PDB file of C-alpha atoms in Angstrom:
ATOM      1  CA  MET A   1    -229.605 -75.903-152.306  1.00 39.00           C
ATOM      2  CA  SER A   2    -225.721 -78.086-151.940  1.00 41.00           C
ATOM      3  CA  ASN A   3    -225.200 -78.352-147.716  1.00 49.00           C
ATOM      4  CA  ALA A   4    -221.659 -79.609-148.999  1.00 45.00           C
ATOM      5  CA  PHE A   5    -220.320 -77.101-146.041  1.00 50.00           C
ATOM      6  CA  LEU A   6    -222.262 -79.610-143.673  1.00 50.00           C
ATOM      7  CA  THR A   7    -218.779 -81.977-144.022  1.00 48.00           C
ATOM      8  CA  SER A   8    -216.315 -79.416-142.666  1.00 54.00           C
ATOM      9  CA  ASP A   9    -213.548 -80.678-140.830  1.00 60.00           C
ATOM     10  CA  ILE A  10    -212.705 -78.557-137.540  1.00 58.00           C
ATOM     11  CA  HIS A  11    -209.321 -81.186-137.395  1.00 57.00           C
ATOM     12  CA  GLN A  12    -207.768 -78.928-139.944  1.00 61.00           C
ATOM     13  CA  PRO A  13    -206.627 -76.033-137.320  1.00 56.00           C
ATOM     14  CA  ASP A  14    -204.359 -74.357-141.119  1.00 69.00           C
ATOM     15  CA  ALA A  15    -207.800 -73.574-142.148  1.00 79.00           C
ATOM     16  CA  ILE A  16    -209.890 -70.439-142.029  1.00 87.00           C
ATOM     17  CA  HIS A  17    -212.745 -71.323-139.569  1.00 90.00           C
ATOM     18  CA  LEU A  18    -216.402 -69.983-139.602  1.00 93.00           C
ATOM     19  CA  ILE A  19    -218.720 -70.632-136.904  1.00 94.00           C
ATOM     20  CA  VAL A  20    -221.759 -69.462-137.320  1.00 94.00           C
ATOM     21  CA  LEU A  21    -223.566 -70.013-134.254  1.00 93.00           C
ATOM     22  CA  THR A  22    -227.711 -69.723-134.343  1.00 92.00           C
ATOM     23  CA  GLY A  23    -230.539 -71.066-132.446  1.00 92.00           C
ATOM     24  CA  MET A  24    -233.918 -69.970-130.038  1.00 94.00           C
ATOM     25  CA  SER A  25    -233.066 -66.496-128.028  1.00 92.00           C
ATOM     26  CA  GLY A  26    -232.938 -67.928-124.616  1.00 93.00           C
ATOM     27  CA  GLY A  27    -230.982 -71.101-125.883  1.00 94.00           C
ATOM     28  CA  GLY A  28    -227.185 -70.288-124.588  1.00 92.00           C
ATOM     29  CA  LYS A  29    -225.699 -68.402-127.630  1.00 92.00           C
ATOM     30  CA  THR A  30    -224.154 -66.003-126.420  1.00 90.00           C
ATOM     31  CA  VAL A  31    -222.941 -68.041-123.581  1.00 90.00           C
ATOM     32  CA  ALA A  32    -221.158 -70.339-126.628  1.00 92.00           C
ATOM     33  CA  LEU A  33    -219.702 -66.939-128.361  1.00 91.00           C
ATOM     34  CA  ARG A  34    -218.113 -66.237-125.718  1.00 87.00           C
ATOM     35  CA  ALA A  35    -216.402 -69.655-125.160  1.00 86.00           C
ATOM     36  CA  LEU A  36    -215.025 -69.343-128.852  1.00 88.00           C
ATOM     37  CA  GLU A  37    -214.148 -66.006-127.783  1.00 86.00           C
ATOM     38  CA  ASP A  38    -211.893 -67.834-125.024  1.00 79.00           C
ATOM     39  CA  LEU A  39    -210.391 -70.151-127.568  1.00 80.00           C
ATOM     40  CA  GLU A  40    -209.307 -66.723-129.113  1.00 80.00           C
ATOM     41  CA  PHE A  41    -211.980 -66.748-132.175  1.00 88.00           C
ATOM     42  CA  TYR A  42    -213.132 -63.115-133.521  1.00 90.00           C
ATOM     43  CA  CYS A  43    -216.550 -63.198-132.413  1.00 93.00           C
ATOM     44  CA  VAL A  44    -219.542 -61.513-133.845  1.00 92.00           C
ATOM     45  CA  ASP A  45    -222.304 -60.995-132.870  1.00 91.00           C
ATOM     46  CA  ASN A  46    -225.599 -60.284-135.105  1.00 86.00           C
ATOM     47  CA  LEU A  47    -224.006 -59.805-137.956  1.00 86.00           C
ATOM     48  CA  PRO A  48    -226.244 -59.160-141.632  1.00 87.00           C
ATOM     49  CA  THR A  49    -225.645 -62.679-143.949  1.00 87.00           C
ATOM     50  CA  ALA A  50    -224.437 -60.158-146.602  1.00 87.00           C
ATOM     51  CA  LEU A  51    -221.772 -59.175-144.896  1.00 90.00           C
ATOM     52  CA  LEU A  52    -220.301 -63.144-143.453  1.00 91.00           C
ATOM     53  CA  PRO A  53    -217.728 -63.076-146.964  1.00 92.00           C
ATOM     54  CA  GLU A  54    -216.488 -59.741-146.057  1.00 92.00           C
ATOM     55  CA  LEU A  55    -215.890 -60.418-142.692  1.00 91.00           C
ATOM     56  CA  VAL A  56    -214.568 -63.288-143.538  1.00 91.00           C
ATOM     57  CA  ALA A  57    -212.067 -61.993-146.150  1.00 90.00           C
ATOM     58  CA  ALA A  58    -211.214 -59.274-143.593  1.00 89.00           C
ATOM     59  CA  VAL A  59    -210.012 -61.150-140.489  1.00 88.00           C
ATOM     60  CA  SER A  60    -208.328 -63.467-142.502  1.00 81.00           C
ATOM     61  CA  HIS A  61    -206.387 -61.533-144.420  1.00 79.00           C
ATOM     62  CA  GLY A  62    -205.169 -59.001-141.066  1.00 67.00           C
ATOM     63  CA  ALA A  63    -207.209 -56.180-141.929  1.00 57.00           C
ATOM     64  CA  VAL A  64    -209.193 -56.390-138.718  1.00 60.00           C
ATOM     65  CA  ALA A  65    -207.115 -57.015-135.587  1.00 56.00           C
ATOM     66  CA  GLY A  66    -204.308 -59.296-137.176  1.00 54.00           C
ATOM     67  CA  ARG A  67    -204.550 -62.056-139.203  1.00 58.00           C
ATOM     68  CA  ARG A  68    -206.697 -64.287-137.692  1.00 69.00           C
ATOM     69  CA  GLN A  69    -207.798 -68.283-139.164  1.00 83.00           C
ATOM     70  CA  ASN A  70    -210.595 -68.689-136.739  1.00 87.00           C
ATOM     71  CA  ILE A  71    -214.135 -67.008-136.884  1.00 92.00           C
ATOM     72  CA  ALA A  72    -217.324 -67.083-134.891  1.00 94.00           C
ATOM     73  CA  VAL A  73    -220.650 -64.870-135.651  1.00 94.00           C
ATOM     74  CA  GLY A  74    -224.010 -65.308-133.724  1.00 91.00           C
ATOM     75  CA  VAL A  75    -227.140 -65.070-136.234  1.00 87.00           C
ATOM     76  CA  ASP A  76    -230.605 -64.669-134.136  1.00 83.00           C
ATOM     77  CA  VAL A  77    -234.146 -63.462-134.930  1.00 81.00           C
ATOM     78  CA  ARG A  78    -232.901 -59.757-134.595  1.00 75.00           C
ATOM     79  CA  ASN A  79    -231.651 -60.684-138.469  1.00 68.00           C
ATOM     80  CA  ARG A  80    -235.119 -61.131-139.669  1.00 64.00           C
ATOM     81  CA  GLY A  81    -236.419 -64.229-141.475  1.00 57.00           C
ATOM     82  CA  GLU A  82    -234.480 -62.935-145.228  1.00 66.00           C
ATOM     83  CA  ASP A  83    -231.448 -63.006-143.550  1.00 71.00           C
ATOM     84  CA  PHE A  84    -232.233 -66.516-142.786  1.00 74.00           C
ATOM     85  CA  LEU A  85    -233.479 -67.668-146.113  1.00 79.00           C
ATOM     86  CA  ARG A  86    -229.525 -66.254-147.713  1.00 85.00           C
ATOM     87  CA  MET A  87    -227.515 -68.075-144.727  1.00 86.00           C
ATOM     88  CA  PRO A  88    -227.756 -71.356-146.885  1.00 88.00           C
ATOM     89  CA  THR A  89    -226.635 -69.942-150.313  1.00 91.00           C
ATOM     90  CA  VAL A  90    -223.700 -67.484-148.501  1.00 92.00           C
ATOM     91  CA  LEU A  91    -222.619 -70.479-146.707  1.00 92.00           C
ATOM     92  CA  SER A  92    -221.879 -72.544-149.718  1.00 92.00           C
ATOM     93  CA  GLU A  93    -220.515 -69.891-151.376  1.00 93.00           C
ATOM     94  CA  LEU A  94    -217.910 -69.313-148.948  1.00 93.00           C
ATOM     95  CA  ALA A  95    -217.479 -73.690-148.776  1.00 92.00           C
ATOM     96  CA  ALA A  96    -216.882 -73.340-152.253  1.00 92.00           C
ATOM     97  CA  ALA A  97    -213.974 -70.875-151.416  1.00 91.00           C
ATOM     98  CA  GLY A  98    -211.932 -72.750-149.137  1.00 90.00           C
ATOM     99  CA  VAL A  99    -213.330 -71.834-145.709  1.00 92.00           C
ATOM    100  CA  GLN A 100    -214.199 -74.392-143.029  1.00 91.00           C
ATOM    101  CA  VAL A 101    -217.957 -73.348-142.635  1.00 92.00           C
ATOM    102  CA  HIS A 102    -219.784 -74.738-138.998  1.00 92.00           C
ATOM    103  CA  LEU A 103    -223.509 -74.302-138.281  1.00 93.00           C
ATOM    104  CA  VAL A 104    -223.922 -74.921-134.190  1.00 94.00           C
ATOM    105  CA  PHE A 105    -228.184 -74.668-133.474  1.00 95.00           C
ATOM    106  CA  ILE A 106    -228.447 -73.910-129.838  1.00 95.00           C
ATOM    107  CA  ASP A 107    -232.292 -75.258-129.563  1.00 96.00           C
ATOM    108  CA  CYS A 108    -234.386 -75.034-126.387  1.00 96.00           C
ATOM    109  CA  ARG A 109    -237.457 -76.628-125.073  1.00 96.00           C
ATOM    110  CA  ASP A 110    -240.379 -74.248-125.275  1.00 95.00           C
ATOM    111  CA  GLU A 111    -241.124 -74.294-121.508  1.00 96.00           C
ATOM    112  CA  VAL A 112    -237.501 -74.111-120.471  1.00 95.00           C
ATOM    113  CA  LEU A 113    -237.010 -70.651-122.837  1.00 94.00           C
ATOM    114  CA  ILE A 114    -240.747 -69.557-121.133  1.00 94.00           C
ATOM    115  CA  LYS A 115    -238.918 -70.512-117.509  1.00 93.00           C
ATOM    116  CA  ARG A 116    -235.444 -68.506-118.240  1.00 91.00           C
ATOM    117  CA  TYR A 117    -237.628 -65.307-119.416  1.00 90.00           C
ATOM    118  CA  SER A 118    -239.585 -64.980-116.766  1.00 87.00           C
ATOM    119  CA  GLU A 119    -236.973 -66.003-113.635  1.00 85.00           C
ATOM    120  CA  THR A 120    -234.328 -62.934-115.906  1.00 80.00           C
ATOM    121  CA  ARG A 121    -237.558 -60.746-116.658  1.00 80.00           C
ATOM    122  CA  ARG A 122    -236.358 -59.962-120.248  1.00 85.00           C
ATOM    123  CA  ARG A 123    -237.801 -59.227-123.233  1.00 87.00           C
ATOM    124  CA  HIS A 124    -238.254 -62.106-126.115  1.00 90.00           C
ATOM    125  CA  PRO A 125    -236.422 -60.485-129.247  1.00 88.00           C
ATOM    126  CA  LEU A 126    -239.879 -61.057-131.055  1.00 89.00           C
ATOM    127  CA  SER A 127    -241.543 -59.135-128.839  1.00 85.00           C
ATOM    128  CA  VAL A 128    -241.722 -55.841-130.022  1.00 81.00           C
ATOM    129  CA  LEU A 129    -244.117 -57.704-132.741  1.00 83.00           C
ATOM    130  CA  GLY A 130    -246.792 -57.149-129.806  1.00 87.00           C
ATOM    131  CA  LEU A 131    -246.448 -61.047-129.767  1.00 89.00           C
ATOM    132  CA  SER A 132    -247.093 -62.867-126.297  1.00 92.00           C
ATOM    133  CA  LEU A 133    -243.783 -65.377-125.131  1.00 92.00           C
ATOM    134  CA  SER A 134    -245.874 -68.671-126.436  1.00 94.00           C
ATOM    135  CA  ASP A 135    -246.436 -66.265-129.683  1.00 94.00           C
ATOM    136  CA  ALA A 136    -242.819 -64.941-129.826  1.00 93.00           C
ATOM    137  CA  ILE A 137    -241.414 -68.342-129.274  1.00 94.00           C
ATOM    138  CA  ALA A 138    -243.782 -70.021-132.050  1.00 94.00           C
ATOM    139  CA  GLU A 139    -242.769 -67.696-133.769  1.00 92.00           C
ATOM    140  CA  GLU A 140    -239.095 -67.119-133.936  1.00 91.00           C
ATOM    141  CA  ARG A 141    -239.163 -71.361-134.660  1.00 92.00           C
ATOM    142  CA  LYS A 142    -241.175 -70.612-137.364  1.00 90.00           C
ATOM    143  CA  LEU A 143    -238.433 -68.008-138.746  1.00 87.00           C
ATOM    144  CA  LEU A 144    -235.320 -70.412-138.118  1.00 88.00           C
ATOM    145  CA  ARG A 145    -236.099 -73.618-139.795  1.00 87.00           C
ATOM    146  CA  PRO A 146    -233.706 -72.537-142.849  1.00 83.00           C
ATOM    147  CA  LEU A 147    -231.501 -72.978-140.311  1.00 87.00           C
ATOM    148  CA  ILE A 148    -232.012 -75.945-138.186  1.00 90.00           C
ATOM    149  CA  ALA A 149    -232.264 -78.124-141.518  1.00 88.00           C
ATOM    150  CA  ILE A 150    -228.913 -77.317-142.470  1.00 90.00           C
ATOM    151  CA  ALA A 151    -226.973 -76.683-139.462  1.00 92.00           C
ATOM    152  CA  GLU A 152    -223.919 -79.162-138.692  1.00 90.00           C
ATOM    153  CA  LYS A 153    -224.993 -79.555-135.268  1.00 91.00           C
ATOM    154  CA  VAL A 154    -228.224 -79.040-133.554  1.00 94.00           C
ATOM    155  CA  ILE A 155    -227.124 -78.716-129.299  1.00 94.00           C
ATOM    156  CA  ASP A 156    -230.267 -79.169-126.626  1.00 96.00           C
ATOM    157  CA  SER A 157    -229.059 -76.921-123.778  1.00 95.00           C
ATOM    158  CA  SER A 158    -232.297 -77.590-122.260  1.00 94.00           C
ATOM    159  CA  GLU A 159    -231.429 -79.362-119.114  1.00 93.00           C
ATOM    160  CA  LEU A 160    -227.274 -77.987-119.750  1.00 89.00           C
ATOM    161  CA  ASN A 161    -226.441 -74.787-117.655  1.00 82.00           C
ATOM    162  CA  VAL A 162    -223.773 -71.979-118.479  1.00 81.00           C
ATOM    163  CA  HIS A 163    -221.157 -73.667-117.612  1.00 76.00           C
ATOM    164  CA  GLN A 164    -222.219 -77.098-119.266  1.00 81.00           C
ATOM    165  CA  LEU A 165    -222.693 -75.069-122.072  1.00 87.00           C
ATOM    166  CA  ARG A 166    -219.757 -73.270-122.304  1.00 82.00           C
ATOM    167  CA  ARG A 167    -217.875 -76.423-121.788  1.00 78.00           C
ATOM    168  CA  LEU A 168    -219.759 -78.444-124.583  1.00 84.00           C
ATOM    169  CA  ILE A 169    -218.514 -75.967-127.104  1.00 85.00           C
ATOM    170  CA  ALA A 170    -215.006 -75.433-125.984  1.00 79.00           C
ATOM    171  CA  THR A 171    -214.782 -79.203-126.304  1.00 75.00           C
ATOM    172  CA  ASP A 172    -216.241 -79.285-130.110  1.00 78.00           C
ATOM    173  CA  TYR A 173    -214.039 -76.464-130.904  1.00 78.00           C
ATOM    174  CA  ALA A 174    -210.864 -76.452-129.774  1.00 69.00           C
ATOM    175  CA  GLN A 175    -209.685 -78.706-132.502  1.00 65.00           C
ATOM    176  CA  ALA A 176    -209.912 -75.460-134.408  1.00 62.00           C
ATOM    177  CA  THR A 177    -207.268 -73.379-132.374  1.00 63.00           C
ATOM    178  CA  ASP A 178    -203.632 -73.572-132.998  1.00 61.00           C
ATOM    179  CA  GLY A 179    -202.171 -75.847-130.416  1.00 67.00           C
ATOM    180  CA  LEU A 180    -203.542 -77.536-127.118  1.00 77.00           C
ATOM    181  CA  THR A 181    -206.543 -76.570-125.249  1.00 81.00           C
ATOM    182  CA  LEU A 182    -206.223 -76.266-121.471  1.00 87.00           C
ATOM    183  CA  MET A 183    -209.672 -76.964-119.697  1.00 88.00           C
ATOM    184  CA  PHE A 184    -209.038 -76.452-115.718  1.00 93.00           C
ATOM    185  CA  THR A 185    -211.684 -78.214-113.907  1.00 93.00           C
ATOM    186  CA  SER A 186    -212.763 -77.921-109.944  1.00 96.00           C
ATOM    187  CA  PHE A 187    -213.380 -80.372-108.284  1.00 96.00           C
ATOM    188  CA  ALA A 188    -214.969 -81.894-104.733  1.00 97.00           C
ATOM    189  CA  TYR A 189    -213.355 -85.417-103.981  1.00 96.00           C
ATOM    190  CA  ARG A 190    -216.372 -86.180-101.778  1.00 94.00           C
ATOM    191  CA  ARG A 191    -218.744 -85.972-105.045  1.00 94.00           C
ATOM    192  CA  GLY A 192    -216.193 -87.733-106.794  1.00 93.00           C
ATOM    193  CA  LEU A 193    -213.309 -87.676-109.356  1.00 93.00           C
ATOM    194  CA  PRO A 194    -214.477 -85.930-113.057  1.00 89.00           C
ATOM    195  CA  LEU A 195    -215.177 -88.664-115.480  1.00 83.00           C
ATOM    196  CA  ASP A 196    -213.445 -87.029-118.759  1.00 81.00           C
ATOM    197  CA  ALA A 197    -210.321 -85.378-116.673  1.00 89.00           C
ATOM    198  CA  ASP A 198    -207.089 -86.486-118.727  1.00 90.00           C
ATOM    199  CA  PHE A 199    -204.907 -85.529-114.969  1.00 94.00           C
ATOM    200  CA  VAL A 200    -205.947 -85.239-111.616  1.00 97.00           C
ATOM    201  CA  PHE A 201    -204.119 -83.558-109.174  1.00 98.00           C
ATOM    202  CA  ASP A 202    -205.251 -83.830-105.087  1.00 98.00           C
ATOM    203  CA  ALA A 203    -204.902 -80.423-103.126  1.00 98.00           C
ATOM    204  CA  ARG A 204    -206.364 -81.539-100.012  1.00 97.00           C
ATOM    205  CA  CYS A 205    -203.062 -81.586 -98.474  1.00 97.00           C
ATOM    206  CA  LEU A 206    -202.606 -77.623 -98.986  1.00 98.00           C
ATOM    207  CA  PRO A 207    -204.025 -75.481 -95.727  1.00 97.00           C
ATOM    208  CA  ASN A 208    -207.884 -75.291 -95.623  1.00 97.00           C
ATOM    209  CA  PRO A 209    -209.716 -71.804 -96.116  1.00 97.00           C
ATOM    210  CA  HIS A 210    -213.068 -73.555 -94.424  1.00 96.00           C
ATOM    211  CA  TRP A 211    -211.822 -73.129 -91.297  1.00 96.00           C
ATOM    212  CA  GLU A 212    -211.459 -69.359 -91.482  1.00 96.00           C
ATOM    213  CA  PRO A 213    -215.139 -68.251 -90.487  1.00 96.00           C
ATOM    214  CA  ARG A 214    -214.082 -65.436 -92.598  1.00 97.00           C
ATOM    215  CA  LEU A 215    -213.458 -67.436 -95.422  1.00 97.00           C
ATOM    216  CA  ARG A 216    -215.937 -70.117 -95.083  1.00 96.00           C
ATOM    217  CA  PRO A 217    -218.681 -68.330 -97.488  1.00 96.00           C
ATOM    218  CA  LEU A 218    -216.125 -67.780 -99.684  1.00 97.00           C
ATOM    219  CA  SER A 219    -215.022 -69.113-103.078  1.00 97.00           C
ATOM    220  CA  GLY A 220    -211.180 -69.157-104.342  1.00 97.00           C
ATOM    221  CA  LYS A 221    -212.012 -66.393-106.841  1.00 96.00           C
ATOM    222  CA  ASP A 222    -212.935 -63.627-103.887  1.00 97.00           C
ATOM    223  CA  ALA A 223    -210.068 -62.049-103.082  1.00 97.00           C
ATOM    224  CA  PRO A 224    -210.090 -62.527 -99.080  1.00 98.00           C
ATOM    225  CA  VAL A 225    -209.450 -66.390 -99.661  1.00 98.00           C
ATOM    226  CA  ARG A 226    -206.349 -65.944-102.827  1.00 97.00           C
ATOM    227  CA  GLU A 227    -204.402 -63.396-100.531  1.00 97.00           C
ATOM    228  CA  TYR A 228    -204.880 -66.223 -97.683  1.00 98.00           C
ATOM    229  CA  LEU A 229    -203.980 -69.020-100.016  1.00 98.00           C
ATOM    230  CA  GLU A 230    -201.368 -66.929-101.678  1.00 97.00           C
ATOM    231  CA  SER A 231    -199.338 -66.157 -97.999  1.00 97.00           C
ATOM    232  CA  GLN A 232    -198.996 -69.942 -97.430  1.00 97.00           C
ATOM    233  CA  PRO A 233    -195.960 -70.838 -98.587  1.00 97.00           C
ATOM    234  CA  LEU A 234    -197.011 -74.958 -99.243  1.00 97.00           C
ATOM    235  CA  VAL A 235    -199.241 -73.597-101.559  1.00 98.00           C
ATOM    236  CA  GLU A 236    -196.695 -70.949-103.842  1.00 97.00           C
ATOM    237  CA  GLU A 237    -194.714 -75.282-103.858  1.00 98.00           C
ATOM    238  CA  TYR A 238    -197.565 -76.776-104.641  1.00 98.00           C
ATOM    239  CA  PHE A 239    -198.373 -74.005-107.521  1.00 98.00           C
ATOM    240  CA  ASP A 240    -195.171 -74.147-109.074  1.00 98.00           C
ATOM    241  CA  ASP A 241    -194.746 -78.067-109.158  1.00 98.00           C
ATOM    242  CA  THR A 242    -198.114 -78.602-110.930  1.00 98.00           C
ATOM    243  CA  VAL A 243    -196.640 -76.024-113.544  1.00 97.00           C
ATOM    244  CA  ARG A 244    -193.566 -78.047-113.759  1.00 97.00           C
ATOM    245  CA  TRP A 245    -194.554 -81.428-114.186  1.00 96.00           C
ATOM    246  CA  LEU A 246    -197.311 -79.539-116.876  1.00 95.00           C
ATOM    247  CA  ASP A 247    -194.729 -78.025-118.518  1.00 94.00           C
ATOM    248  CA  ALA A 248    -193.071 -81.322-118.628  1.00 94.00           C
ATOM    249  CA  TRP A 249    -196.245 -83.660-120.455  1.00 91.00           C
ATOM    250  CA  LEU A 250    -197.765 -81.569-121.762  1.00 88.00           C
ATOM    251  CA  PRO A 251    -195.866 -80.843-124.647  1.00 86.00           C
ATOM    252  CA  ARG A 252    -196.171 -85.039-125.392  1.00 84.00           C
ATOM    253  CA  PHE A 253    -199.796 -84.950-125.656  1.00 80.00           C
ATOM    254  CA  ALA A 254    -199.819 -81.984-128.259  1.00 72.00           C
ATOM    255  CA  SER A 255    -197.007 -84.025-130.263  1.00 67.00           C
ATOM    256  CA  ASP A 256    -199.201 -86.541-130.452  1.00 69.00           C
ATOM    257  CA  ASP A 257    -202.097 -84.550-132.161  1.00 64.00           C
ATOM    258  CA  ARG A 258    -203.985 -84.205-129.309  1.00 70.00           C
ATOM    259  CA  SER A 259    -205.465 -80.608-129.539  1.00 70.00           C
ATOM    260  CA  TYR A 260    -207.192 -80.628-125.602  1.00 77.00           C
ATOM    261  CA  VAL A 261    -206.730 -81.485-122.413  1.00 87.00           C
ATOM    262  CA  THR A 262    -208.646 -81.028-119.335  1.00 89.00           C
ATOM    263  CA  VAL A 263    -206.653 -80.989-115.850  1.00 95.00           C
ATOM    264  CA  ALA A 264    -208.458 -81.383-113.070  1.00 96.00           C
ATOM    265  CA  ILE A 265    -207.835 -79.904-109.058  1.00 98.00           C
ATOM    266  CA  GLY A 266    -209.812 -81.723-106.306  1.00 98.00           C
ATOM    267  CA  CYS A 267    -210.120 -80.329-102.582  1.00 97.00           C
ATOM    268  CA  THR A 268    -212.535 -81.635 -99.980  1.00 97.00           C
ATOM    269  CA  GLY A 269    -215.286 -79.372-100.908  1.00 96.00           C
ATOM    270  CA  GLY A 270    -214.671 -78.420-104.464  1.00 97.00           C
ATOM    271  CA  ARG A 271    -214.711 -74.331-103.665  1.00 97.00           C
ATOM    272  CA  HIS A 272    -211.512 -73.056-101.752  1.00 98.00           C
ATOM    273  CA  ARG A 273    -208.099 -74.322-102.675  1.00 98.00           C
ATOM    274  CA  SER A 274    -208.916 -76.190-105.680  1.00 98.00           C
ATOM    275  CA  VAL A 275    -211.313 -72.917-107.073  1.00 98.00           C
ATOM    276  CA  TYR A 276    -207.972 -70.373-106.329  1.00 98.00           C
ATOM    277  CA  LEU A 277    -205.838 -72.899-108.435  1.00 98.00           C
ATOM    278  CA  VAL A 278    -207.348 -73.684-111.488  1.00 97.00           C
ATOM    279  CA  GLU A 279    -207.484 -69.602-111.770  1.00 97.00           C
ATOM    280  CA  ARG A 280    -204.756 -69.045-111.263  1.00 97.00           C
ATOM    281  CA  LEU A 281    -202.832 -72.369-113.399  1.00 97.00           C
ATOM    282  CA  ALA A 282    -205.529 -71.094-116.190  1.00 93.00           C
ATOM    283  CA  ALA A 283    -203.944 -67.517-115.804  1.00 93.00           C
ATOM    284  CA  HIS A 284    -200.860 -68.264-115.685  1.00 95.00           C
ATOM    285  CA  TYR A 285    -201.017 -70.451-119.350  1.00 91.00           C
ATOM    286  CA  ARG A 286    -203.536 -68.038-120.846  1.00 86.00           C
ATOM    287  CA  ALA A 287    -200.759 -64.830-120.208  1.00 86.00           C
ATOM    288  CA  ARG A 288    -197.603 -67.271-122.170  1.00 82.00           C
ATOM    289  CA  HIS A 289    -201.205 -66.897-124.790  1.00 66.00           C
ATOM    290  CA  GLU A 290    -202.277 -70.780-124.866  1.00 72.00           C
ATOM    291  CA  GLY A 291    -205.460 -71.386-125.446  1.00 75.00           C
ATOM    292  CA  ALA A 292    -206.617 -72.447-121.274  1.00 83.00           C
ATOM    293  CA  LEU A 293    -210.354 -72.691-120.361  1.00 83.00           C
ATOM    294  CA  THR A 294    -211.803 -73.430-116.253  1.00 87.00           C
ATOM    295  CA  PHE A 295    -215.217 -75.092-114.921  1.00 87.00           C
ATOM    296  CA  HIS A 296    -216.004 -75.261-111.603  1.00 91.00           C
ATOM    297  CA  ARG A 297    -218.387 -77.880-111.401  1.00 90.00           C
ATOM    298  CA  GLU A 298    -219.381 -76.910-107.333  1.00 92.00           C
ATOM    299  CA  LEU A 299    -220.194 -73.561-107.996  1.00 88.00           C
ATOM    300  CA  GLU A 300    -223.218 -74.569-110.208  1.00 69.00           C
TER     301      GLU A 300
END
């Protein structure tokens, strides 16, 4: 079987991109699919392999929710063995037709999967076969063997939390989207600067909800903290100035063929002011139909 589709190039935003997400149940496929949905991919979970060409045709020609060029599909053991055996052929045929195909396998160590299932009390999809959890995981690895062998990328999520996995997927596949994708990151200065930030803004000069006893346990995502900060004229001035600065300089990055920019906003504890500003900035740019993601380092 030819693996020609593995040479697909994510840096072709005008092409039709199909990302097939698969991997171990409990590894984070749903998290990855949601990250792609935030990047405005048309996302479908648990689609039978035989329907992939029809989905690509329908979405790319506008028959479903307007014409879209970026599609992501989740595939797991609910599709069962025959589907996995047909997948390499179907993906090769789509690639031969000009579709940029990306097969991403999310792996995870067995002991971590067992711990995750124990903590969430979820049932493994193969438990319906009467298998123990460890046996279900072993059987799943066997069923998925044809896909991991041809994957463009294998991601081990064993040491990743959901935010880190989401960010990793977004960073890798933002290049397939039109325009610039923004990652807004909040952080605490006392824990150091984010190493991958393109721009860093310091919000420590703003009124601090930490000193309000009723607000201290909350975060910038909570309504009482938002209301407190929105009542502060200095916060409004800071937000407006930040937007003006980004609007002036982000187009320079876009014109320089950059597809992904990380904007970090820090405060003392990384829980109130920076989180609020990150959420508000992301909402502002999403309303302008620009790709915007969020990551809160201290809310892990």
